[in-house]
Amino acid sequence: MCGIVGAVAQRNITPILIEGLKRLEYRGYDSCGVALHLDGRLTRSRSTSRVADLEAQVQHAHLQGFTGIAHTRWATHGAPASHNAHPHFSPNEETARIALVHNGIIENHDELRRHLTELGYEFQSQTDTEVIAHLVDHMYNGDLFDTVQQAVKRLHGAYAIAVFCREEPHRVVAARQGSPLIVGVGKGENFVASDAMALAGTTDQIIYLEEGDVVDLQLARYWVVDADGRPAEREVKTVHAHTGAAELGPYRHYMQKEIFEQPRVIGDTLEGVTGIMPELFGDRAYKVFKEIDRVLILACGTSYYAGLTAKYWIESVAKVPVNVEIASEYRYRDSVPHPNTLVVTISQSGETADTLAALKHARSLGMHHTLTICNVATSAMVRECSLAYITRAGVEVGVASTKAFTTQLAALFLLTLTLAQVNGRLSDDEEATYLKQMRHLPVALSSVLALEPQIIAWAEEFARKENALFLGRGIHYPIALEGALKLKEISYIHAEAYPAGELKHGPLALVTEEMPVVTIAPNDALLEKLKSNMQEVRARGGELYVFADVDSRITSGDGLHVIRLPEHYGLLSPILHVAALQLLAYHTALARGTDVDKPRNLAKSVTVE
Ligand code: F6R
């Protein structure tokens, strides 16, 4: 999703802006650009290639400046083309007075565009952003800070913007509503960015702007007003943001590296867990867990599948009813709230717009017990929830989530055991057994990853297919969903997942010799049922690719390929099985030559709805 960096300083800020964009690359983008105040005029450079290309352009043109803004764009309105890339100028390139970058979606852009066109503005792009640039130019009254405060009142939708003006060389004004934005406070210089990581190495003094805030950045001062224009005190926090993605090391892609990091990061996520204690989720967790009698999980995509897995765990072990909702659906539907609900958001980035909005919606319905399972301690999600468990997956660069998912599962299993304990449903023996299993997870997972050569052989077959089905039952049904999502998003093979029992209610019609059917077949109570479903596939000529456990009595045969996972892992088995599916998706995509770490059309941090 779009990323913003801006700076006002007494030194050349081009390297800071470019470095900031590089740190925001992980969010996904299709074009990028930078604008600077140079010798009393505005100048810009834009690229539909990578930030490295923009950097080369900027160096070639010797673009330097003390005030400027930069942007990575993930197209929403208008194709990923150079004329749609930010920064946008107003009134036009030659006489540019205003330069502006934006993250979010302006819902009334059509109406504003009509109005500004009538006033004589000529639009150079299809973006909703250019509307804001012209609006600010039209309303400009000699004071950019005041102008922006007035202009944002006319915007409907979500935005984080940063803007500067030819007439006010040492000033950048920024505002946010519904999209993330932070201020970086320096000595005699100030910055703005989409997240603290973009400014790592420049400043660690960070202000998280609140909804509706507008900030005036000058050299020696910054000034924040709230949505009503009142001066607002915002706490400056020292944030030790990650200094960016680690090196690839021996791996070809970040996704592969991140798959192989899972044993370590699961260990990190569970480090220090010597026993089941509600305090692991926050000081007030015991009181909250005692009060609630149901759980509502809100999340998107892969994080939603983690939530679905948790439903099986929590209902079976803790006996607490769980509802799992796709955040973008929940926020807009009429639901029946219950005050004794624990609202759990799950998010890798902690900035997903739909999940944040769903959380706020739940709170507006009177549900105030909130917990997040999140990978970014400084994110909006953690700040918005009263309880939190921070997964320690580290920076996830690959757009397709892998290690974030399995660490979420580890944290959710911990939540399951904690709720069970608080409800008197976890004996000391059970606690000890589960903890032992959790501690052994890194070793068990490493042996699954050692199956890579066998999985590569399957991937070569899959690479020639255009469709695939994934089947699972019980706690492995969400894992089938996740396996299908991984395959489709990085290899572009159409993949669907079903609970195996649903096969004969429709999807069986799709099964022919051309249809590979991936089956997750752990040795659990549903194995015999699953074997019948597998027969149904074989009888229609479907080719079965089965991930079985070491002790499942399924052997390879005609149209039946089997890979055995080294251990049968009971309730925690989804964490092992999903790793095998991640490798299958990764190697299939590799064989098809797709851009594994940056699949087409997708972004890492989805900050618009
Ligand atoms: C898929 C994937 C996405 C994210 C989803 C939610 O591989 O990564 O489906 O899971 O966009 O993102 P977070 O977890 O950051 O809220």
Coordinates of C-alpha atoms and ligand atoms in Angstrom, one line a residue:
M1 CA 0.0 0.0 0.0
C2 CA 1.0 3.6 -0.5
G3 CA 3.9 4.9 1.7
I4 CA 4.7 8.5 2.6
V5 CA 7.9 10.2 3.7
G6 CA 8.4 14.0 4.1
A7 CA 11.1 16.2 5.5
V8 CA 12.0 19.8 6.3
A9 CA 15.7 20.3 7.2
Q10 CA 18.8 22.4 6.7
R11 CA 20.6 19.7 4.8
N12 CA 19.9 17.9 1.5
I13 CA 17.1 15.6 2.4
T14 CA 17.0 13.6 -0.9
P15 CA 18.9 10.6 0.6
I16 CA 16.6 10.5 3.6
L17 CA 13.5 10.5 1.4
I18 CA 14.9 7.8 -0.9
E19 CA 16.0 5.6 2.1
G20 CA 12.6 6.1 3.7
L21 CA 10.9 4.9 0.5
K22 CA 13.2 1.8 0.4
R23 CA 12.1 1.0 4.0
L24 CA 8.5 1.3 2.9
E25 CA 9.0 -1.0 -0.2
Y26 CA 7.8 -4.0 1.8
R27 CA 4.3 -2.6 1.8
G28 CA 4.0 -3.2 -1.9
Y29 CA 3.8 -0.5 -4.7
D30 CA 3.7 -0.1 -8.4
S31 CA 5.2 3.4 -8.8
C32 CA 7.1 5.9 -6.8
G33 CA 8.2 9.5 -6.8
V34 CA 9.8 12.4 -5.0
A35 CA 9.3 16.2 -5.1
L36 CA 11.7 18.8 -3.7
H37 CA 11.8 22.6 -3.1
L38 CA 14.7 23.7 -5.3
D39 CA 15.8 27.3 -5.9
G40 CA 12.4 28.8 -5.4
R41 CA 10.5 26.2 -7.5
L42 CA 9.1 22.7 -7.2
T43 CA 10.7 19.8 -9.0
R44 CA 9.9 16.2 -9.1
S45 CA 10.9 12.8 -10.4
R46 CA 8.6 9.7 -10.8
S47 CA 9.1 6.1 -11.8
T48 CA 6.9 3.1 -12.5
S49 CA 9.8 0.9 -11.7
R50 CA 11.5 0.2 -8.3
V51 CA 12.7 2.8 -5.8
A52 CA 16.3 2.0 -6.9
D53 CA 15.4 3.3 -10.4
L54 CA 14.0 6.5 -8.9
E55 CA 17.2 6.9 -6.9
A56 CA 19.2 6.6 -10.1
Q57 CA 17.0 9.2 -11.8
V58 CA 17.4 11.6 -8.8
Q59 CA 21.2 11.2 -8.8
H60 CA 21.5 11.6 -12.5
A61 CA 19.5 14.9 -12.3
H62 CA 21.4 16.0 -9.2
L63 CA 18.0 16.6 -7.4
Q64 CA 18.7 18.2 -4.0
G65 CA 16.5 20.1 -1.6
F66 CA 15.9 21.0 2.0
T67 CA 12.2 20.5 1.9
G68 CA 10.4 17.6 0.2
I69 CA 8.0 14.7 0.1
A70 CA 8.2 11.2 -1.4
H71 CA 5.8 8.4 -2.1
T72 CA 5.3 4.7 -3.1
R73 CA 2.0 4.2 -4.8
W74 CA -0.3 1.2 -4.9
A75 CA -2.8 1.9 -7.6
T76 CA -6.5 2.4 -6.6
H77 CA -7.8 5.1 -8.9
G78 CA -6.0 5.0 -12.2
A79 CA -3.5 2.6 -13.7
P80 CA 0.1 2.2 -12.4
A81 CA 1.4 4.8 -14.8
S82 CA 3.9 7.6 -14.5
H83 CA 1.3 10.4 -14.8
N84 CA -0.6 8.8 -11.9
A85 CA 2.4 8.5 -9.7
H86 CA 2.7 10.9 -6.7
P87 CA 3.7 13.6 -5.9
H88 CA 1.0 15.5 -7.7
F89 CA 1.5 19.2 -8.5
S90 CA -1.0 22.0 -8.7
P91 CA -2.0 24.0 -10.7
N92 CA 0.4 22.2 -13.2
E93 CA 3.9 21.1 -13.9
E94 CA 5.2 24.5 -15.2
T95 CA 3.7 26.8 -12.5
A96 CA 3.6 24.3 -9.7
R97 CA 2.8 25.9 -6.3
I98 CA 1.5 22.9 -4.4
A99 CA 3.1 19.3 -4.2
L100 CA 1.1 16.6 -2.5
V101 CA 1.3 12.9 -1.7
H102 CA -1.6 10.8 -0.4
N103 CA -2.4 7.3 1.1
G104 CA -6.1 6.4 1.3
I105 CA -9.2 6.8 -0.8
I106 CA -11.2 10.0 -1.3
E107 CA -14.8 8.9 -1.7
N108 CA -16.2 12.3 -3.0
H109 CA -13.4 12.8 -5.6
D110 CA -15.8 12.8 -8.5
E111 CA -17.8 15.6 -7.2
L112 CA -14.6 17.6 -6.2
R113 CA -13.1 16.9 -9.6
R114 CA -16.2 18.3 -11.4
H115 CA -16.1 21.4 -9.2
L116 CA -12.4 22.0 -9.7
T117 CA -12.7 21.4 -13.5
E118 CA -15.4 24.1 -13.6
L119 CA -12.9 26.4 -11.8
G120 CA -10.4 25.8 -14.6
Y121 CA -8.1 23.1 -13.2
E122 CA -6.8 20.7 -15.8
F123 CA -6.3 17.1 -14.5
Q124 CA -3.2 15.3 -15.5
S125 CA -4.1 12.0 -13.8
Q126 CA -7.0 9.7 -13.0
T127 CA -6.1 9.7 -9.3
D128 CA -8.3 10.9 -6.4
T129 CA -5.1 12.4 -5.0
E130 CA -4.8 15.1 -7.7
V131 CA -8.2 16.4 -6.5
I132 CA -6.7 17.2 -3.1
A133 CA -3.6 19.0 -4.7
H134 CA -5.9 21.2 -6.7
L135 CA -8.3 21.8 -3.8
V136 CA -5.4 22.9 -1.6
D137 CA -4.1 25.2 -4.4
H138 CA -7.6 26.6 -4.9
M139 CA -8.1 27.3 -1.2
Y140 CA -4.5 28.5 -0.6
N141 CA -4.7 31.7 1.6
G142 CA -1.0 32.3 2.1
D143 CA -0.8 30.0 5.1
L144 CA -0.4 26.3 4.2
F145 CA -1.2 25.0 7.7
D146 CA -4.5 26.9 7.8
T147 CA -5.3 26.0 4.2
V148 CA -4.9 22.3 4.7
Q149 CA -7.0 22.4 7.9
Q150 CA -9.8 24.0 5.8
A151 CA -9.3 21.7 2.8
V152 CA -9.5 18.4 4.6
K153 CA -12.9 19.3 5.9
R154 CA -14.1 18.9 2.3
L155 CA -12.7 15.4 2.0
H156 CA -14.8 12.3 2.6
G157 CA -13.0 9.0 3.0
A158 CA -9.6 8.0 4.2
Y159 CA -6.4 9.9 3.9
A160 CA -2.9 10.5 5.1
I161 CA -1.4 13.4 3.2
A162 CA 1.8 15.4 3.1
V163 CA 2.0 18.7 1.2
F164 CA 4.4 21.6 0.7
C165 CA 4.1 24.9 -1.1
R166 CA 6.5 27.0 -3.3
E167 CA 5.7 30.1 -1.3
E168 CA 6.7 28.6 2.1
P169 CA 10.0 26.9 1.5
H170 CA 10.6 25.6 5.1
R171 CA 7.3 24.0 5.8
V172 CA 5.6 20.6 5.3
V173 CA 2.0 20.1 6.4
A174 CA 0.5 16.7 6.9
A175 CA -2.9 15.3 8.0
R176 CA -4.5 12.0 8.7
Q177 CA -7.9 10.4 8.9
G178 CA -8.2 6.7 8.6
S179 CA -4.7 6.0 7.2
P180 CA -1.5 5.8 9.3
L181 CA 0.9 8.7 9.7
I182 CA 3.7 9.5 12.2
V183 CA 5.9 12.5 12.8
G184 CA 9.6 12.1 13.4
V185 CA 11.1 14.8 15.6
G186 CA 14.7 15.8 14.9
K187 CA 17.1 18.5 16.1
G188 CA 16.3 21.6 13.9
E189 CA 14.6 19.3 11.4
N190 CA 11.3 17.4 11.3
F191 CA 9.9 14.5 9.4
V192 CA 6.6 12.7 8.5
A193 CA 6.2 9.1 7.4
S194 CA 3.7 6.3 7.1
D195 CA 5.5 4.3 9.8
A196 CA 8.5 4.7 12.2
M197 CA 10.5 2.2 10.2
A198 CA 10.8 4.6 7.3
L199 CA 12.7 7.0 9.6
A200 CA 14.9 4.4 11.3
G201 CA 18.5 5.8 11.4
T202 CA 17.2 9.4 11.0
T203 CA 15.2 9.8 14.2
D204 CA 13.8 7.6 16.9
Q205 CA 11.6 10.3 18.4
I206 CA 8.1 9.5 17.1
I207 CA 4.6 10.9 17.5
Y208 CA 1.7 8.8 16.4
L209 CA -0.8 11.2 15.0
E210 CA -4.4 10.6 15.9
E211 CA -7.5 10.6 13.7
G212 CA -8.2 14.0 12.3
D213 CA -4.8 15.5 13.3
V214 CA -3.1 18.1 11.1
V215 CA 0.5 18.8 11.7
D216 CA 2.7 21.8 10.8
L217 CA 6.4 20.8 10.4
Q218 CA 9.0 23.6 10.3
L219 CA 12.7 23.6 11.0
A220 CA 12.7 24.2 14.7
R221 CA 9.1 23.4 15.7
Y222 CA 6.2 21.3 15.0
W223 CA 2.6 22.0 15.9
V224 CA -0.4 19.6 16.0
V225 CA -4.1 20.5 15.9
D226 CA -6.9 18.0 16.4
A227 CA -9.9 17.4 14.1
D228 CA -11.6 20.5 15.6
G229 CA -8.6 22.7 15.0
R230 CA -7.7 22.8 18.8
P231 CA -4.0 22.6 19.7
A232 CA -3.2 19.0 20.6
E233 CA -0.4 17.6 22.8
R234 CA 0.8 14.4 21.4
E235 CA 3.3 12.2 23.3
V236 CA 6.8 11.9 21.7
K237 CA 7.8 8.2 22.1
T238 CA 11.3 6.7 21.6
V239 CA 10.8 4.0 19.1
H240 CA 13.5 1.5 18.2
A241 CA 12.1 0.6 14.8
H242 CA 13.6 -2.3 12.9
T243 CA 16.3 -0.9 10.6
G244 CA 14.7 -2.7 7.6
A245 CA 14.8 -6.2 6.2
A246 CA 17.6 -8.5 7.0
E247 CA 19.9 -9.8 4.2
L248 CA 18.7 -12.7 2.1
G249 CA 21.6 -14.9 3.1
P250 CA 21.6 -18.2 1.2
Y251 CA 18.0 -17.9 0.1
R252 CA 16.6 -16.9 -3.3
H253 CA 13.6 -15.0 -2.0
Y254 CA 12.4 -13.5 1.3
M255 CA 9.5 -15.8 1.3
Q256 CA 11.8 -18.9 1.3
K257 CA 13.9 -17.3 4.0
E258 CA 10.8 -16.5 6.1
I259 CA 9.5 -20.1 5.7
F260 CA 12.8 -21.4 7.0
E261 CA 12.9 -18.8 9.9
Q262 CA 9.8 -20.3 11.4
P263 CA 11.4 -22.7 13.9
R264 CA 13.4 -19.8 15.3
V265 CA 10.6 -17.1 15.3
I266 CA 8.1 -19.5 16.9
G267 CA 10.7 -20.2 19.6
D268 CA 11.1 -16.4 20.0
T269 CA 7.4 -15.9 20.2
L270 CA 7.1 -18.4 23.0
E271 CA 10.3 -17.3 24.7
G272 CA 9.8 -16.7 28.4
V273 CA 6.5 -18.6 28.5
T274 CA 7.3 -20.8 31.5
G275 CA 3.7 -21.5 32.4
I276 CA 0.2 -20.5 31.4
M277 CA -0.5 -17.0 32.9
P278 CA -3.1 -14.5 31.8
E279 CA -0.5 -11.7 32.4
L280 CA 1.2 -12.8 29.2
F281 CA -1.6 -10.8 27.5
G282 CA -1.4 -7.7 29.7
D283 CA -1.8 -6.7 33.3
R284 CA -5.6 -6.6 33.3
A285 CA -5.9 -9.9 31.3
Y286 CA -7.0 -12.1 34.2
K287 CA -9.9 -9.8 35.1
V288 CA -11.0 -9.5 31.5
F289 CA -10.7 -13.2 30.8
K290 CA -12.9 -13.9 33.9
E291 CA -15.6 -11.5 32.8
I292 CA -16.0 -12.6 29.2
D293 CA -18.1 -15.6 28.1
R294 CA -17.5 -15.5 24.3
V295 CA -14.9 -14.5 21.8
L296 CA -15.2 -12.5 18.5
I297 CA -12.2 -12.7 16.2
L298 CA -11.8 -10.0 13.5
A299 CA -9.1 -10.3 10.8
C300 CA -8.4 -10.4 7.1
G301 CA -6.8 -12.9 4.7
T302 CA -4.2 -15.2 6.2
S303 CA -4.8 -13.7 9.6
Y304 CA -8.5 -14.6 9.3
Y305 CA -7.5 -18.2 8.7
A306 CA -5.4 -18.1 11.9
G307 CA -8.6 -17.0 13.6
L308 CA -10.6 -19.9 12.1
T309 CA -8.0 -22.3 13.4
A310 CA -8.3 -20.7 16.8
K311 CA -12.0 -21.2 16.8
Y312 CA -11.5 -25.0 16.7
W313 CA -8.9 -24.8 19.5
I314 CA -10.8 -22.4 21.8
E315 CA -14.1 -24.1 21.5
S316 CA -12.6 -27.6 22.0
V317 CA -10.2 -26.9 24.8
A318 CA -11.5 -23.8 26.6
K319 CA -15.2 -24.4 25.8
V320 CA -15.7 -20.7 25.1
P321 CA -17.9 -20.0 22.0
V322 CA -16.0 -18.2 19.2
N323 CA -17.2 -16.3 16.3
V324 CA -14.7 -15.4 13.5
E325 CA -15.5 -12.6 11.1
I326 CA -13.9 -11.2 8.0
A327 CA -13.2 -7.6 9.1
S328 CA -14.5 -6.0 5.9
E329 CA -17.8 -7.8 6.2
Y330 CA -18.3 -7.4 10.0
R331 CA -17.7 -3.6 9.9
Y332 CA -20.7 -3.1 7.6
R333 CA -23.2 -5.7 8.7
D334 CA -25.9 -5.6 11.4
S335 CA -24.7 -8.0 14.1
V336 CA -25.9 -8.8 17.6
P337 CA -23.4 -7.4 20.1
H338 CA -22.8 -8.8 23.5
P339 CA -20.9 -6.8 26.2
N340 CA -19.2 -9.9 27.6
T341 CA -17.3 -10.5 24.5
L342 CA -13.5 -10.6 24.1
V343 CA -12.8 -8.9 20.8
V344 CA -9.6 -10.4 19.3
T345 CA -8.0 -8.7 16.3
I346 CA -5.3 -10.7 14.5
S347 CA -2.9 -8.8 12.2
Q348 CA 0.7 -9.1 11.1
S349 CA 1.1 -5.4 10.2
G350 CA -1.3 -3.9 12.8
E351 CA -2.3 -1.3 10.3
T352 CA -4.9 -3.1 8.2
A353 CA -7.6 -0.6 7.6
D354 CA -10.6 -3.1 7.6
T355 CA -9.4 -4.8 10.8
L356 CA -8.9 -1.4 12.6
A357 CA -12.4 -0.2 11.4
A358 CA -14.0 -3.5 12.5
L359 CA -12.4 -3.1 15.9
K360 CA -13.7 0.4 16.3
H361 CA -17.1 -0.8 15.1
A362 CA -17.2 -3.6 17.7
R363 CA -16.3 -1.0 20.4
S364 CA -19.0 1.4 19.2
L365 CA -21.4 -1.5 19.8
G366 CA -20.4 -1.6 23.4
M367 CA -17.8 -4.4 23.4
H368 CA -14.8 -2.9 25.2
H369 CA -12.7 -6.0 26.1
T370 CA -10.1 -5.9 23.2
L371 CA -7.0 -8.0 22.6
T372 CA -4.7 -8.0 19.6
I373 CA -2.4 -10.7 18.4
C374 CA 0.0 -8.6 16.3
N375 CA 3.5 -8.6 14.9
V376 CA 4.3 -4.9 15.2
A377 CA 4.5 -3.5 18.8
T378 CA 4.3 0.1 17.6
S379 CA 1.3 -0.4 15.3
A380 CA -2.2 1.3 15.5
M381 CA -3.7 -2.1 16.4
V382 CA -1.6 -2.5 19.6
R383 CA -2.3 1.1 20.5
E384 CA -6.1 0.6 20.0
C385 CA -6.5 -2.6 22.0
S386 CA -6.4 -2.9 25.8
L387 CA -4.6 -6.2 25.7
A388 CA -1.9 -7.5 23.4
Y389 CA 0.3 -10.5 22.6
I390 CA 3.1 -9.5 20.3
T391 CA 4.3 -12.2 18.0
R392 CA 8.0 -12.1 17.3
A393 CA 8.1 -13.1 13.7
G394 CA 10.4 -10.1 12.9
V395 CA 10.0 -8.1 9.7
E396 CA 8.1 -10.1 7.1
V397 CA 9.2 -8.9 3.7
G398 CA 7.5 -11.4 1.4
V399 CA 4.0 -10.2 0.6
A400 CA 2.6 -13.7 1.1
S401 CA 2.5 -14.2 4.9
T402 CA 4.2 -17.2 6.2
K403 CA 6.1 -16.8 9.5
A404 CA 3.6 -14.2 10.7
F405 CA 0.8 -16.9 10.3
T406 CA 2.6 -19.6 12.3
T407 CA 3.6 -17.2 15.1
Q408 CA 0.0 -16.0 15.2
L409 CA -1.1 -19.7 15.6
A410 CA 1.5 -20.2 18.4
A411 CA 0.1 -17.1 20.2
L412 CA -3.5 -18.2 19.7
F413 CA -2.8 -21.6 21.1
L414 CA -1.4 -19.9 24.1
L415 CA -4.6 -17.8 24.3
T416 CA -6.6 -21.1 24.1
L417 CA -4.7 -22.6 27.0
T418 CA -5.0 -19.4 29.1
L419 CA -8.8 -19.2 28.6
A420 CA -9.1 -22.9 29.5
Q421 CA -7.1 -22.3 32.6
V422 CA -9.1 -19.3 33.7
N423 CA -12.3 -21.4 33.2
G424 CA -10.9 -24.2 35.3
R425 CA -10.6 -26.5 32.2
L426 CA -6.8 -27.0 32.2
S427 CA -5.3 -29.5 34.6
D428 CA -1.7 -29.2 35.7
D429 CA -0.8 -32.3 33.7
E430 CA -2.5 -31.0 30.6
E431 CA -0.7 -27.7 31.0
A432 CA 2.6 -29.4 31.3
T433 CA 1.9 -31.7 28.2
Y434 CA 0.9 -28.8 26.0
L435 CA 3.8 -26.6 27.1
K436 CA 6.2 -29.4 26.3
Q437 CA 4.7 -29.8 22.8
M438 CA 4.9 -26.1 22.2
R439 CA 8.6 -26.1 23.3
H440 CA 9.2 -28.9 20.9
L441 CA 7.5 -27.1 17.9
P442 CA 10.8 -25.6 16.5
V443 CA 12.3 -29.0 16.2
A444 CA 9.2 -30.6 14.8
L445 CA 8.9 -27.8 12.3
S446 CA 12.5 -28.2 11.2
S447 CA 11.8 -31.8 10.3
V448 CA 8.9 -30.7 8.1
L449 CA 11.1 -28.1 6.3
A450 CA 13.6 -30.9 5.6
L451 CA 10.9 -32.4 3.3
E452 CA 11.7 -29.6 0.8
P453 CA 13.2 -31.9 -1.9
Q454 CA 10.1 -34.1 -2.0
I455 CA 7.9 -31.1 -2.2
I456 CA 10.0 -29.6 -5.0
A457 CA 9.2 -32.7 -7.1
W458 CA 5.5 -32.2 -6.6
A459 CA 5.8 -28.5 -7.4
E460 CA 7.2 -29.3 -10.8
E461 CA 3.9 -31.1 -11.6
F462 CA 1.8 -28.3 -10.1
A463 CA 3.6 -25.7 -12.2
R464 CA 1.9 -27.1 -15.3
K465 CA -1.6 -26.9 -13.9
E466 CA -4.1 -24.1 -13.9
N467 CA -6.4 -25.2 -11.1
A468 CA -6.0 -27.0 -7.8
L469 CA -8.3 -28.2 -5.0
F470 CA -7.3 -28.3 -1.3
L471 CA -9.1 -30.5 1.1
G472 CA -8.9 -30.7 4.9
R473 CA -11.2 -31.5 7.8
G474 CA -11.6 -30.1 11.3
I475 CA -8.6 -27.9 12.5
H476 CA -7.0 -28.6 9.1
Y477 CA -9.8 -27.1 7.1
P478 CA -8.5 -23.5 7.7
I479 CA -5.0 -24.8 6.8
A480 CA -6.4 -26.0 3.5
L481 CA -7.8 -22.5 2.9
E482 CA -4.4 -21.0 3.7
G483 CA -2.6 -23.5 1.4
A484 CA -5.0 -22.5 -1.4
L485 CA -4.5 -18.8 -0.8
K486 CA -0.7 -19.2 -0.7
L487 CA -0.7 -21.1 -4.1
K488 CA -3.1 -18.6 -5.8
E489 CA -1.4 -15.4 -4.7
I490 CA 2.1 -16.3 -5.7
S491 CA 1.8 -18.8 -8.5
Y492 CA -1.5 -17.4 -10.0
I493 CA -2.9 -20.9 -10.2
H494 CA -6.6 -20.9 -9.4
A495 CA -6.9 -22.8 -6.1
E496 CA -9.9 -23.4 -3.9
A497 CA -10.2 -25.1 -0.5
Y498 CA -13.1 -27.1 0.9
P499 CA -13.9 -29.1 4.0
A500 CA -13.5 -32.6 2.5
G501 CA -17.0 -33.5 3.5
E502 CA -18.4 -30.8 1.3
L503 CA -16.9 -32.3 -1.9
K504 CA -19.9 -34.2 -3.0
H505 CA -22.1 -31.2 -2.4
G506 CA -20.7 -29.4 -5.5
P507 CA -16.9 -29.2 -6.1
L508 CA -16.7 -32.9 -7.0
A509 CA -18.0 -31.7 -10.4
L510 CA -14.7 -30.1 -11.1
V511 CA -12.6 -33.2 -10.5
T512 CA -11.0 -34.7 -13.6
E513 CA -7.5 -36.1 -14.4
E514 CA -6.4 -32.5 -14.8
M515 CA -7.3 -31.5 -11.3
P516 CA -4.6 -32.0 -8.6
V517 CA -6.2 -32.4 -5.2
V518 CA -4.0 -31.6 -2.2
T519 CA -5.3 -33.4 0.9
I520 CA -4.2 -32.7 4.4
A521 CA -4.4 -36.0 6.1
P522 CA -3.1 -36.0 9.7
N523 CA -3.7 -39.1 11.8
D524 CA -6.7 -37.7 13.8
A525 CA -10.2 -38.8 14.5
L526 CA -11.4 -37.7 11.1
L527 CA -8.8 -39.7 9.1
E528 CA -11.2 -42.6 8.1
K529 CA -13.8 -40.1 6.9
L530 CA -11.1 -38.3 4.9
K531 CA -10.0 -41.5 3.3
S532 CA -13.6 -42.0 2.0
N533 CA -13.5 -38.5 0.5
M534 CA -10.2 -39.3 -1.2
Q535 CA -11.8 -42.4 -2.7
E536 CA -14.5 -40.1 -4.2
V537 CA -11.7 -38.1 -5.9
R538 CA -9.8 -41.2 -7.2
A539 CA -13.1 -42.6 -8.6
R540 CA -13.4 -39.5 -10.8
G541 CA -9.7 -39.7 -12.0
G542 CA -8.5 -36.8 -9.8
E543 CA -4.8 -36.9 -8.8
L544 CA -4.3 -36.9 -5.1
Y545 CA -1.3 -35.2 -3.4
V546 CA -1.6 -36.2 0.3
F547 CA 0.3 -34.7 3.2
A548 CA -0.1 -37.6 5.7
D549 CA 1.4 -38.1 9.2
V550 CA 4.1 -40.6 9.8
D551 CA 1.6 -43.0 11.3
S552 CA -1.3 -42.5 8.8
R553 CA -1.7 -45.7 6.9
I554 CA -1.8 -44.2 3.5
T555 CA 0.6 -45.3 0.8
S556 CA 1.4 -44.0 -2.6
G557 CA -0.2 -45.7 -5.6
D558 CA -1.8 -45.0 -8.9
G559 CA -2.9 -41.3 -8.9
L560 CA -2.1 -41.1 -5.2
H561 CA 1.1 -39.3 -4.1
V562 CA 2.0 -39.2 -0.4
I563 CA 4.5 -37.2 1.6
R564 CA 4.7 -38.1 5.3
L565 CA 5.2 -35.5 8.0
P566 CA 7.7 -36.8 10.5
E567 CA 5.6 -36.5 13.6
H568 CA 1.9 -36.7 14.5
Y569 CA 1.3 -33.5 16.4
G570 CA -2.2 -33.5 17.7
L571 CA -3.8 -30.1 18.2
L572 CA -0.7 -28.2 17.1
S573 CA -0.6 -30.2 13.8
P574 CA -1.9 -27.2 11.7
I575 CA 1.4 -25.4 12.4
L576 CA 3.4 -28.3 10.8
H577 CA 1.1 -29.0 7.9
V578 CA 0.9 -25.4 6.8
A579 CA 4.7 -25.2 6.5
A580 CA 4.6 -28.0 3.9
L581 CA 1.9 -26.1 2.0
Q582 CA 3.9 -22.9 2.1
L583 CA 6.8 -24.8 0.5
L584 CA 4.5 -26.3 -2.2
A585 CA 3.3 -22.8 -3.1
Y586 CA 6.7 -21.3 -3.0
H587 CA 8.3 -23.9 -5.3
T588 CA 5.4 -24.0 -7.7
A589 CA 5.6 -20.2 -8.1
L590 CA 9.4 -20.5 -8.5
A591 CA 8.9 -23.1 -11.3
R592 CA 6.4 -20.8 -13.0
G593 CA 8.8 -17.8 -12.8
T594 CA 6.5 -15.4 -11.0
D595 CA 7.7 -12.5 -8.7
V596 CA 7.4 -14.5 -5.5
D597 CA 8.1 -11.8 -3.0
K598 CA 6.0 -9.2 -4.8
P599 CA 3.0 -10.9 -6.5
R600 CA 1.1 -8.8 -9.0
N601 CA -1.6 -6.5 -7.7
L602 CA -0.9 -7.2 -4.0
A603 CA 0.4 -5.1 -1.2
K604 CA 2.0 -6.1 2.1
S605 CA 0.3 -3.6 4.4
V606 CA -3.4 -3.0 3.4
T607 CA -4.0 0.5 4.7
V608 CA -7.1 1.3 2.5
E609 CA -10.4 -0.5 2.8
Ligands
F6R1 C1 -1.7 -13.3 2.4 C2 -1.6 -12.1 3.3 C3 -2.8 -11.3 3.5 C4 -2.8 -10.7 4.9 C5 -4.0 -9.7 5.1 C6 -4.1 -9.2 6.5 O1 -0.5 -14.0 2.3 O2 -0.6 -11.8 3.8 O3 -4.0 -12.0 3.3 O4 -2.9 -11.7 5.9 O5 -3.8 -8.7 4.2 O6 -2.9 -8.5 6.9 P1 -2.5 -8.2 8.4 O7 -2.3 -9.6 9.0 O8 -1.3 -7.4 8.3 O9 -3.7 -7.5 9.0

